[in-house]
Amino acid sequence: MTEPMVTFWYEFSSPYAFLAAERVEALAAERGVRTVWKPFLLGAIFREQGPSANLRSPQRTAYMWRDTQRWCDRLGLPLTIPDPFPQNGIFASRVALAVPDDERPAFSRAVYRAVFCAGQKLADEAVVTEALRQTEIDLETAVAASRTDLVKNALRKQTEEAQARGIFGAPTIETADGELFWGNDRLEEALDWSLGRTGAAGRTGGPAR
Amino acid sequence: MTEPMVTFWYEFSSPYAFLAAERVEALAAERGVRTVWKPFLLGAIFREQGPSANLRSPQRTAYMWRDTQRWCDRLGLPLTIPDPFPQNGIFASRVALAVPDDERPAFSRAVYRAVFCAGQKLADEAVVTEALRQTEIDLETAVAASRTDLVKNALRKQTEEAQARGIFGAPTIETADGELFWGNDRLEEALDWSLGRTGAAGRTGGPAR
């Protein structure tokens, strides 16, 4: 078998992807699993499948933020609830695709903290470029690349790829054998799965994915 | 402080409530937490807030069953996906209310196993009475009580109580201080919360619940 790896599918406007972005690298390193970070646009999928369930009723929305607050408390992070919510992450996602693979996690975490901890606007280009500055990525190159058709098409294609795999929410952790795990609360399970630690009964008997 | 306790709000048609019903007693006993089992009808809440998010798209439904299968594998339980889904749990819920408090968990688990492991019909009264038989509850008394206005009204009132507390899904674990934890995957967190083990930063700063 090749080196264990998971794909970390994330959307910048999602609070649960923010929490997972904070947690995934340490959990993966502990287990010797490699991560590949893939930003995508959940909005494109919601346009087909209907809006986020978390926004469907005031009760659900209130619960989402309370749950996020409890997670932030445990992680020692301040939470500022984005207003409005959700915010547009298209520019941040294009820049994330434009930066080198090994810089993407740090850049993405910087964007998430600006938005969910400091209350800055995700759609504000200055917020995204400040995240580039913090991670010492060459700002002008990354921004210029993000404006090319190459990067725009790559993001569109990556979103289509997510959709084709059955992804409908963020974060989703995909293992090398195509298993999907949805949610910050499934990180450990996904990483264990990638190592073949699947619990007692293994893989048989699952319904169609 | 009084003895730590949580309220376990459950709906018979929910696969995640089935999984939590299998897990909650051992996890609560380990921590010295008392549980109070309260069945309610999620359908009444969905009629107001819109249908289950898990049924909104084929991708979500497929994911729900795959996720449930993985949980069943870990718990060593067979899964039979109920067909149709969801099924009507009103009779089972009334009987659950009619049996003595300390018999409710065993009866409820027997119903869940009949439905989710053996593929029997939740709405079939014979399935529910067979679960009563297995748990050695006086069958005729429980069934007769379930048909009284007293029990019917108690179930309606309990469902309204769930809704008034902001509950929108099953299972929901409610702590004595009114904190809500939604999902089988939040059992441990809810029980720890009931003991005051809330992680680093504690309770402050949460949004309205």
XYZ file of C-alpha atoms in Angstrom, chain A residues 88 90-92 94-95 107 111 121-133 139 143 146-147:
25
model
C -18.442 34.696 -0.282
C -14.538 32.707 -4.097
C -11.512 35.014 -4.032
C -9.997 33.232 -1.021
C -8.862 30.998 -5.935
C -5.884 32.325 -4.013
C -2.738 30.365 4.301
C -8.036 33.302 6.379
C -14.972 39.896 5.922
C -14.160 36.820 3.860
C -15.055 38.539 0.610
C -12.742 41.473 1.371
C -9.622 41.088 -0.782
C -7.522 42.944 1.793
C -8.357 40.269 4.378
C -7.158 37.561 2.013
C -3.969 39.402 1.050
C -3.211 40.014 4.734
C -3.424 36.239 5.246
C -0.902 35.832 2.418
C 1.407 38.330 4.113
C 1.657 38.126 -2.455
C -2.944 37.288 -6.389
C -5.677 33.804 -8.748
C -7.018 36.106 -11.447
